[in-house]
Amino acid sequence: MQPKLSVITIVYNNVKDIERTMLSVLNQTYKNIEYIVIDGASKDGTVDKIYNYKSRLAQFISEPDKGIYDAMNKGLALATGDYVLFMNSGDEIYAPETVSEVFLSAAGADIYYGETEMFDEDWISLGQRRHHAPENFDWQSFRYGMSISHQAIYVRRSLAEPYDLRYKYSADIDWIIKAAKHASSIVNTHIYVAKYLVGGISKKKHMASLKERFHIFTKYYGLIPNLINHIFIAINLAQYFIRHRRTND
């Protein structure tokens, strides 16, 4: 029996990218997918784009929300799958066969993860993320940075708690760490699983996002270890930037 995957897309005023994201989900060769789209009452034509595919959606809501993580919580509350995957507007599941390949990599894991390819606003590839997915991932793996992107992790729904709305920009980090702490089996698929559009809310509110990340890492790893870890984070970032003239976070 194929596990059921709930894919959740949140969007607000992104008519440019929403169709591309939706087609990356709807064109999967894997058939047991429940697709949920949560729109924040867009006014730019996004809703019209979504309506073109409404018959192929399990759930569609268009209403005001209190931010991206409130929208994600709405999607999570509607999900009925064995696993959940957040693929937000502008991002893509890597290839039509990706979901099938993820679940073929191992049976019954609590979490599956893989690599992410970065793209700019013109959808030109920037290559692999600066943080490569670790060979073995657990809840402590983020101590030197978010080594797995949010779009590249499939989480068993029973482990997926609501996002903590105290965090406005980095609640996804807290969410992944909490899920990983309760996971008994985590599988590295060793494939690219997502395409990520740079320039989301964490980039637009970069300093506020960094402060939240520091608070989250301190909560889980302790203040002194976190301060020491951030020295290594800064060194690695500087070295990468010198070599590539970009950060690819």
PDB file of C-alpha atoms in Angstrom:
ATOM      1  CA  MET A   1       0.000   0.000   0.000  1.00  0.00           C
ATOM      2  CA  GLN A   2       1.452   3.341  -1.041  1.00  0.00           C
ATOM      3  CA  PRO A   3       1.570   5.858   1.813  1.00  0.00           C
ATOM      4  CA  LYS A   4      -0.634   8.887   1.318  1.00  0.00           C
ATOM      5  CA  LEU A   5       1.218  12.185   0.994  1.00  0.00           C
ATOM      6  CA  SER A   6      -0.434  15.496   1.822  1.00  0.00           C
ATOM      7  CA  VAL A   7       1.278  18.278  -0.141  1.00  0.00           C
ATOM      8  CA  ILE A   8       0.439  21.741   1.168  1.00  0.00           C
ATOM      9  CA  THR A   9       1.036  24.915  -0.840  1.00  0.00           C
ATOM     10  CA  ILE A  10       0.531  28.338   0.713  1.00  0.00           C
ATOM     11  CA  VAL A  11       0.401  31.431  -1.463  1.00  0.00           C
ATOM     12  CA  TYR A  12      -0.372  35.126  -1.332  1.00  0.00           C
ATOM     13  CA  ASN A  13      -0.328  37.406  -4.389  1.00  0.00           C
ATOM     14  CA  ASN A  14       2.070  35.254  -6.410  1.00  0.00           C
ATOM     15  CA  VAL A  15       0.358  34.894  -9.778  1.00  0.00           C
ATOM     16  CA  LYS A  16       3.774  34.684 -11.455  1.00  0.00           C
ATOM     17  CA  ASP A  17       4.807  31.417  -9.795  1.00  0.00           C
ATOM     18  CA  ILE A  18       1.770  29.580  -8.422  1.00  0.00           C
ATOM     19  CA  GLU A  19       0.957  27.592 -11.571  1.00  0.00           C
ATOM     20  CA  ARG A  20       4.531  26.321 -11.900  1.00  0.00           C
ATOM     21  CA  THR A  21       4.487  25.118  -8.302  1.00  0.00           C
ATOM     22  CA  MET A  22       1.085  23.475  -8.640  1.00  0.00           C
ATOM     23  CA  LEU A  23       2.039  21.637 -11.817  1.00  0.00           C
ATOM     24  CA  SER A  24       5.147  20.226 -10.126  1.00  0.00           C
ATOM     25  CA  VAL A  25       2.773  18.554  -7.653  1.00  0.00           C
ATOM     26  CA  LEU A  26      -0.083  17.648  -9.990  1.00  0.00           C
ATOM     27  CA  ASN A  27       2.287  16.088 -12.556  1.00  0.00           C
ATOM     28  CA  GLN A  28       3.837  13.629 -10.101  1.00  0.00           C
ATOM     29  CA  THR A  29       3.851  10.021 -11.242  1.00  0.00           C
ATOM     30  CA  TYR A  30       3.047   9.051  -7.639  1.00  0.00           C
ATOM     31  CA  LYS A  31      -0.738   8.774  -7.407  1.00  0.00           C
ATOM     32  CA  ASN A  32      -1.540   8.771  -3.687  1.00  0.00           C
ATOM     33  CA  ILE A  33      -1.177  12.539  -3.188  1.00  0.00           C
ATOM     34  CA  GLU A  34      -3.650  14.797  -1.446  1.00  0.00           C
ATOM     35  CA  TYR A  35      -3.038  18.358  -2.634  1.00  0.00           C
ATOM     36  CA  ILE A  36      -4.082  21.255  -0.383  1.00  0.00           C
ATOM     37  CA  VAL A  37      -3.732  24.905  -1.419  1.00  0.00           C
ATOM     38  CA  ILE A  38      -4.112  27.726   1.118  1.00  0.00           C
ATOM     39  CA  ASP A  39      -4.379  31.232  -0.341  1.00  0.00           C
ATOM     40  CA  GLY A  40      -4.289  34.358   1.806  1.00  0.00           C
ATOM     41  CA  ALA A  41      -7.060  36.177  -0.106  1.00  0.00           C
ATOM     42  CA  SER A  42      -4.872  37.170  -3.054  1.00  0.00           C
ATOM     43  CA  LYS A  43      -5.946  40.089  -5.253  1.00  0.00           C
ATOM     44  CA  ASP A  44      -3.526  39.754  -8.182  1.00  0.00           C
ATOM     45  CA  GLY A  45      -5.072  36.930 -10.205  1.00  0.00           C
ATOM     46  CA  THR A  46      -3.542  34.089  -8.157  1.00  0.00           C
ATOM     47  CA  VAL A  47      -6.975  32.714  -7.257  1.00  0.00           C
ATOM     48  CA  ASP A  48      -7.968  32.562 -10.927  1.00  0.00           C
ATOM     49  CA  LYS A  49      -4.846  30.503 -11.663  1.00  0.00           C
ATOM     50  CA  ILE A  50      -5.664  28.130  -8.818  1.00  0.00           C
ATOM     51  CA  TYR A  51      -9.267  27.736 -10.013  1.00  0.00           C
ATOM     52  CA  ASN A  52      -7.971  26.332 -13.295  1.00  0.00           C
ATOM     53  CA  TYR A  53      -6.920  23.251 -11.304  1.00  0.00           C
ATOM     54  CA  LYS A  54      -9.528  23.288  -8.532  1.00  0.00           C
ATOM     55  CA  SER A  55     -11.036  19.937  -9.579  1.00  0.00           C
ATOM     56  CA  ARG A  56      -7.672  18.288  -8.922  1.00  0.00           C
ATOM     57  CA  LEU A  57      -7.293  19.721  -5.420  1.00  0.00           C
ATOM     58  CA  ALA A  58      -8.341  17.934  -2.260  1.00  0.00           C
ATOM     59  CA  GLN A  59      -8.832  21.245  -0.425  1.00  0.00           C
ATOM     60  CA  PHE A  60      -8.672  24.903  -1.390  1.00  0.00           C
ATOM     61  CA  ILE A  61      -9.118  27.868   0.946  1.00  0.00           C
ATOM     62  CA  SER A  62      -8.807  31.543   0.064  1.00  0.00           C
ATOM     63  CA  GLU A  63      -9.143  33.819   3.095  1.00  0.00           C
ATOM     64  CA  PRO A  64      -7.056  36.277   5.112  1.00  0.00           C
ATOM     65  CA  ASP A  65      -4.518  34.797   7.514  1.00  0.00           C
ATOM     66  CA  LYS A  66      -2.117  35.953  10.212  1.00  0.00           C
ATOM     67  CA  GLY A  67       1.047  35.141   8.263  1.00  0.00           C
ATOM     68  CA  ILE A  68       2.765  32.251   6.526  1.00  0.00           C
ATOM     69  CA  TYR A  69       2.829  29.902   9.502  1.00  0.00           C
ATOM     70  CA  ASP A  70      -0.837  30.528  10.300  1.00  0.00           C
ATOM     71  CA  ALA A  71      -1.550  29.550   6.684  1.00  0.00           C
ATOM     72  CA  MET A  72       0.620  26.455   7.049  1.00  0.00           C
ATOM     73  CA  ASN A  73      -1.273  25.474  10.195  1.00  0.00           C
ATOM     74  CA  LYS A  74      -4.544  25.725   8.269  1.00  0.00           C
ATOM     75  CA  GLY A  75      -3.163  23.319   5.692  1.00  0.00           C
ATOM     76  CA  LEU A  76      -1.827  20.978   8.356  1.00  0.00           C
ATOM     77  CA  ALA A  77      -5.223  20.886  10.060  1.00  0.00           C
ATOM     78  CA  LEU A  78      -6.847  19.778   6.784  1.00  0.00           C
ATOM     79  CA  ALA A  79      -4.235  17.129   5.925  1.00  0.00           C
ATOM     80  CA  THR A  80      -5.216  13.470   6.171  1.00  0.00           C
ATOM     81  CA  GLY A  81      -2.111  11.855   4.659  1.00  0.00           C
ATOM     82  CA  ASP A  82       0.439   9.581   6.284  1.00  0.00           C
ATOM     83  CA  TYR A  83       3.096  12.222   5.502  1.00  0.00           C
ATOM     84  CA  VAL A  84       3.106  15.962   4.931  1.00  0.00           C
ATOM     85  CA  LEU A  85       5.236  18.060   2.588  1.00  0.00           C
ATOM     86  CA  PHE A  86       5.156  21.850   2.331  1.00  0.00           C
ATOM     87  CA  MET A  87       5.782  23.074  -1.201  1.00  0.00           C
ATOM     88  CA  ASN A  88       5.087  26.786  -1.115  1.00  0.00           C
ATOM     89  CA  SER A  89       4.395  29.032  -4.085  1.00  0.00           C
ATOM     90  CA  GLY A  90       7.536  29.573  -6.142  1.00  0.00           C
ATOM     91  CA  ASP A  91       9.142  26.260  -5.198  1.00  0.00           C
ATOM     92  CA  GLU A  92       8.847  22.911  -6.974  1.00  0.00           C
ATOM     93  CA  ILE A  93       9.046  19.218  -6.341  1.00  0.00           C
ATOM     94  CA  TYR A  94      12.242  18.412  -8.191  1.00  0.00           C
ATOM     95  CA  ALA A  95      10.976  16.098 -10.965  1.00  0.00           C
ATOM     96  CA  PRO A  96       7.797  14.172 -11.863  1.00  0.00           C
ATOM     97  CA  GLU A  97       9.262  10.957 -10.408  1.00  0.00           C
ATOM     98  CA  THR A  98      10.553  12.515  -7.177  1.00  0.00           C
ATOM     99  CA  VAL A  99       7.794  11.480  -4.752  1.00  0.00           C
ATOM    100  CA  SER A 100       7.877   7.902  -6.061  1.00  0.00           C
ATOM    101  CA  GLU A 101      11.656   7.814  -5.614  1.00  0.00           C
ATOM    102  CA  VAL A 102      11.414   9.201  -2.078  1.00  0.00           C
ATOM    103  CA  PHE A 103       9.081   6.444  -0.899  1.00  0.00           C
ATOM    104  CA  LEU A 104      11.005   3.766  -2.796  1.00  0.00           C
ATOM    105  CA  SER A 105      14.193   4.734  -0.913  1.00  0.00           C
ATOM    106  CA  ALA A 106      12.999   2.969   2.245  1.00  0.00           C
ATOM    107  CA  ALA A 107       9.776   1.730   3.777  1.00  0.00           C
ATOM    108  CA  GLY A 108       8.006   3.286   6.731  1.00  0.00           C
ATOM    109  CA  ALA A 109      10.462   5.981   7.811  1.00  0.00           C
ATOM    110  CA  ASP A 110       9.276   8.795  10.059  1.00  0.00           C
ATOM    111  CA  ILE A 111      11.160  11.397   8.005  1.00  0.00           C
ATOM    112  CA  TYR A 112      12.589  11.401   4.467  1.00  0.00           C
ATOM    113  CA  TYR A 113      14.892  14.148   3.213  1.00  0.00           C
ATOM    114  CA  GLY A 114      17.105  15.091   0.298  1.00  0.00           C
ATOM    115  CA  GLU A 115      18.971  17.856  -1.499  1.00  0.00           C
ATOM    116  CA  THR A 116      17.680  21.189  -2.796  1.00  0.00           C
ATOM    117  CA  GLU A 117      18.612  23.132  -5.915  1.00  0.00           C
ATOM    118  CA  MET A 118      18.384  26.939  -5.669  1.00  0.00           C
ATOM    119  CA  PHE A 119      16.869  29.190  -8.367  1.00  0.00           C
ATOM    120  CA  ASP A 120      16.748  32.961  -8.800  1.00  0.00           C
ATOM    121  CA  GLU A 121      13.645  35.024  -9.642  1.00  0.00           C
ATOM    122  CA  ASP A 122      14.185  34.362 -13.363  1.00  0.00           C
ATOM    123  CA  TRP A 123      14.244  30.631 -12.606  1.00  0.00           C
ATOM    124  CA  ILE A 124      17.920  30.308 -13.406  1.00  0.00           C
ATOM    125  CA  SER A 125      19.720  27.682 -11.371  1.00  0.00           C
ATOM    126  CA  LEU A 126      22.131  28.838  -8.673  1.00  0.00           C
ATOM    127  CA  GLY A 127      23.198  25.273  -7.926  1.00  0.00           C
ATOM    128  CA  GLN A 128      23.064  23.291  -4.725  1.00  0.00           C
ATOM    129  CA  ARG A 129      22.374  24.944  -1.379  1.00  0.00           C
ATOM    130  CA  ARG A 130      25.422  26.034   0.595  1.00  0.00           C
ATOM    131  CA  HIS A 131      24.266  23.681   3.345  1.00  0.00           C
ATOM    132  CA  HIS A 132      24.425  20.190   1.897  1.00  0.00           C
ATOM    133  CA  ALA A 133      22.001  17.720   3.406  1.00  0.00           C
ATOM    134  CA  PRO A 134      23.892  15.764   6.100  1.00  0.00           C
ATOM    135  CA  GLU A 135      24.547  12.085   5.488  1.00  0.00           C
ATOM    136  CA  ASN A 136      22.761  11.322   8.748  1.00  0.00           C
ATOM    137  CA  PHE A 137      20.194  13.767  10.091  1.00  0.00           C
ATOM    138  CA  ASP A 138      18.830  14.124  13.608  1.00  0.00           C
ATOM    139  CA  TRP A 139      17.475  16.959  15.748  1.00  0.00           C
ATOM    140  CA  GLN A 140      20.983  18.211  16.511  1.00  0.00           C
ATOM    141  CA  SER A 141      21.988  18.522  12.855  1.00  0.00           C
ATOM    142  CA  PHE A 142      20.859  22.157  12.631  1.00  0.00           C
ATOM    143  CA  ARG A 143      23.377  23.366  15.204  1.00  0.00           C
ATOM    144  CA  TYR A 144      25.617  24.688  12.383  1.00  0.00           C
ATOM    145  CA  GLY A 145      22.718  25.968  10.281  1.00  0.00           C
ATOM    146  CA  MET A 146      19.564  24.742   8.562  1.00  0.00           C
ATOM    147  CA  SER A 147      21.128  21.899   6.624  1.00  0.00           C
ATOM    148  CA  ILE A 148      17.847  20.693   5.083  1.00  0.00           C
ATOM    149  CA  SER A 149      15.427  23.078   3.434  1.00  0.00           C
ATOM    150  CA  HIS A 150      11.783  23.042   4.447  1.00  0.00           C
ATOM    151  CA  GLN A 151      10.724  21.924   0.956  1.00  0.00           C
ATOM    152  CA  ALA A 152      13.042  18.926   1.070  1.00  0.00           C
ATOM    153  CA  ILE A 153      11.671  17.092   4.095  1.00  0.00           C
ATOM    154  CA  TYR A 154       8.740  14.659   4.245  1.00  0.00           C
ATOM    155  CA  VAL A 155       7.435  14.259   7.797  1.00  0.00           C
ATOM    156  CA  ARG A 156       5.077  11.629   9.174  1.00  0.00           C
ATOM    157  CA  ARG A 157       1.909  13.550   9.947  1.00  0.00           C
ATOM    158  CA  SER A 158       1.594  12.101  13.436  1.00  0.00           C
ATOM    159  CA  LEU A 159       4.900  13.859  14.302  1.00  0.00           C
ATOM    160  CA  ALA A 160       3.911  17.164  12.695  1.00  0.00           C
ATOM    161  CA  GLU A 161       2.859  19.582  15.415  1.00  0.00           C
ATOM    162  CA  PRO A 162       1.336  22.973  14.525  1.00  0.00           C
ATOM    163  CA  TYR A 163       3.865  25.716  13.790  1.00  0.00           C
ATOM    164  CA  ASP A 164       4.691  27.940  16.755  1.00  0.00           C
ATOM    165  CA  LEU A 165       3.184  31.302  15.803  1.00  0.00           C
ATOM    166  CA  ARG A 166       5.477  33.146  18.204  1.00  0.00           C
ATOM    167  CA  TYR A 167       8.025  32.860  15.393  1.00  0.00           C
ATOM    168  CA  LYS A 168       7.216  34.979  12.338  1.00  0.00           C
ATOM    169  CA  TYR A 169      10.126  34.030  10.042  1.00  0.00           C
ATOM    170  CA  SER A 170      11.805  30.837  11.287  1.00  0.00           C
ATOM    171  CA  ALA A 171       9.056  28.653  12.749  1.00  0.00           C
ATOM    172  CA  ASP A 172       9.926  26.022  10.128  1.00  0.00           C
ATOM    173  CA  ILE A 173      13.278  25.430  11.848  1.00  0.00           C
ATOM    174  CA  ASP A 174      11.570  24.896  15.204  1.00  0.00           C
ATOM    175  CA  TRP A 175       8.999  22.615  13.529  1.00  0.00           C
ATOM    176  CA  ILE A 176      11.602  20.390  11.858  1.00  0.00           C
ATOM    177  CA  ILE A 177      13.699  20.074  15.025  1.00  0.00           C
ATOM    178  CA  LYS A 178      10.635  19.059  17.077  1.00  0.00           C
ATOM    179  CA  ALA A 179       9.638  16.450  14.487  1.00  0.00           C
ATOM    180  CA  ALA A 180      13.190  15.082  14.331  1.00  0.00           C
ATOM    181  CA  LYS A 181      13.356  14.797  18.132  1.00  0.00           C
ATOM    182  CA  HIS A 182      10.383  12.434  18.054  1.00  0.00           C
ATOM    183  CA  ALA A 183      11.383  10.487  14.947  1.00  0.00           C
ATOM    184  CA  SER A 184      12.675   6.946  15.323  1.00  0.00           C
ATOM    185  CA  SER A 185      13.782   6.506  11.695  1.00  0.00           C
ATOM    186  CA  ILE A 186      15.087   9.227   9.369  1.00  0.00           C
ATOM    187  CA  VAL A 187      16.094   8.362   5.803  1.00  0.00           C
ATOM    188  CA  ASN A 188      18.437  10.236   3.477  1.00  0.00           C
ATOM    189  CA  THR A 189      17.076   9.650  -0.021  1.00  0.00           C
ATOM    190  CA  HIS A 190      20.396  10.745  -1.607  1.00  0.00           C
ATOM    191  CA  ILE A 191      18.521  12.536  -4.395  1.00  0.00           C
ATOM    192  CA  TYR A 192      17.498  16.088  -5.209  1.00  0.00           C
ATOM    193  CA  VAL A 193      13.908  16.433  -4.041  1.00  0.00           C
ATOM    194  CA  ALA A 194      13.125  20.175  -4.300  1.00  0.00           C
ATOM    195  CA  LYS A 195      13.749  23.353  -6.267  1.00  0.00           C
ATOM    196  CA  TYR A 196      13.775  26.478  -4.120  1.00  0.00           C
ATOM    197  CA  LEU A 197      13.065  30.053  -5.220  1.00  0.00           C
ATOM    198  CA  VAL A 198      15.372  32.405  -3.313  1.00  0.00           C
ATOM    199  CA  GLY A 199      14.084  35.610  -1.758  1.00  0.00           C
ATOM    200  CA  GLY A 200      11.298  34.459   0.575  1.00  0.00           C
ATOM    201  CA  ILE A 201      10.161  36.157   3.770  1.00  0.00           C
ATOM    202  CA  SER A 202      13.246  35.042   5.722  1.00  0.00           C
ATOM    203  CA  LYS A 203      15.409  36.885   3.171  1.00  0.00           C
ATOM    204  CA  LYS A 204      13.249  40.001   3.074  1.00  0.00           C
ATOM    205  CA  LYS A 205      13.289  40.155   6.886  1.00  0.00           C
ATOM    206  CA  HIS A 206      16.805  38.779   7.144  1.00  0.00           C
ATOM    207  CA  MET A 207      17.932  40.289  10.449  1.00  0.00           C
ATOM    208  CA  ALA A 208      14.681  39.450  12.230  1.00  0.00           C
ATOM    209  CA  SER A 209      14.930  35.924  10.833  1.00  0.00           C
ATOM    210  CA  LEU A 210      18.494  35.532  12.093  1.00  0.00           C
ATOM    211  CA  LYS A 211      17.462  36.672  15.579  1.00  0.00           C
ATOM    212  CA  GLU A 212      14.660  34.122  15.645  1.00  0.00           C
ATOM    213  CA  ARG A 213      16.993  31.376  14.457  1.00  0.00           C
ATOM    214  CA  PHE A 214      19.475  32.234  17.195  1.00  0.00           C
ATOM    215  CA  HIS A 215      16.696  32.047  19.794  1.00  0.00           C
ATOM    216  CA  ILE A 216      15.504  28.688  18.463  1.00  0.00           C
ATOM    217  CA  PHE A 217      19.006  27.202  18.364  1.00  0.00           C
ATOM    218  CA  THR A 218      19.662  28.451  21.895  1.00  0.00           C
ATOM    219  CA  LYS A 219      16.437  26.814  23.095  1.00  0.00           C
ATOM    220  CA  TYR A 220      17.503  23.422  21.785  1.00  0.00           C
ATOM    221  CA  TYR A 221      21.299  23.486  21.977  1.00  0.00           C
ATOM    222  CA  GLY A 222      22.057  25.883  24.843  1.00  0.00           C
ATOM    223  CA  LEU A 223      23.440  29.430  24.794  1.00  0.00           C
ATOM    224  CA  ILE A 224      27.184  28.764  25.091  1.00  0.00           C
ATOM    225  CA  PRO A 225      27.267  25.915  22.528  1.00  0.00           C
ATOM    226  CA  ASN A 226      25.152  28.061  20.203  1.00  0.00           C
ATOM    227  CA  LEU A 227      27.542  31.009  20.492  1.00  0.00           C
ATOM    228  CA  ILE A 228      30.482  28.717  19.711  1.00  0.00           C
ATOM    229  CA  ASN A 229      28.609  27.096  16.817  1.00  0.00           C
ATOM    230  CA  HIS A 230      27.890  30.527  15.328  1.00  0.00           C
ATOM    231  CA  ILE A 231      31.612  31.228  15.104  1.00  0.00           C
ATOM    232  CA  PHE A 232      31.911  28.207  12.798  1.00  0.00           C
ATOM    233  CA  ILE A 233      28.746  29.277  10.926  1.00  0.00           C
ATOM    234  CA  ALA A 234      30.254  32.718  10.273  1.00  0.00           C
ATOM    235  CA  ILE A 235      33.588  31.257   9.108  1.00  0.00           C
ATOM    236  CA  ASN A 236      31.885  28.792   6.749  1.00  0.00           C
ATOM    237  CA  LEU A 237      29.637  31.525   5.342  1.00  0.00           C
ATOM    238  CA  ALA A 238      32.581  33.854   4.712  1.00  0.00           C
ATOM    239  CA  GLN A 239      34.592  31.126   2.986  1.00  0.00           C
ATOM    240  CA  TYR A 240      31.648  30.176   0.763  1.00  0.00           C
ATOM    241  CA  PHE A 241      30.970  33.804  -0.160  1.00  0.00           C
ATOM    242  CA  ILE A 242      34.622  34.416  -1.077  1.00  0.00           C
ATOM    243  CA  ARG A 243      34.562  31.404  -3.407  1.00  0.00           C
ATOM    244  CA  HIS A 244      31.116  31.907  -4.982  1.00  0.00           C
ATOM    245  CA  ARG A 245      30.158  35.576  -4.362  1.00  0.00           C
ATOM    246  CA  ARG A 246      26.776  34.464  -3.063  1.00  0.00           C
ATOM    247  CA  THR A 247      25.499  32.663   0.016  1.00  0.00           C
ATOM    248  CA  ASN A 248      22.992  30.111  -1.454  1.00  0.00           C
ATOM    249  CA  ASP A 249      21.172  29.778   1.849  1.00  0.00           C
TER     250      ASP A 249
END
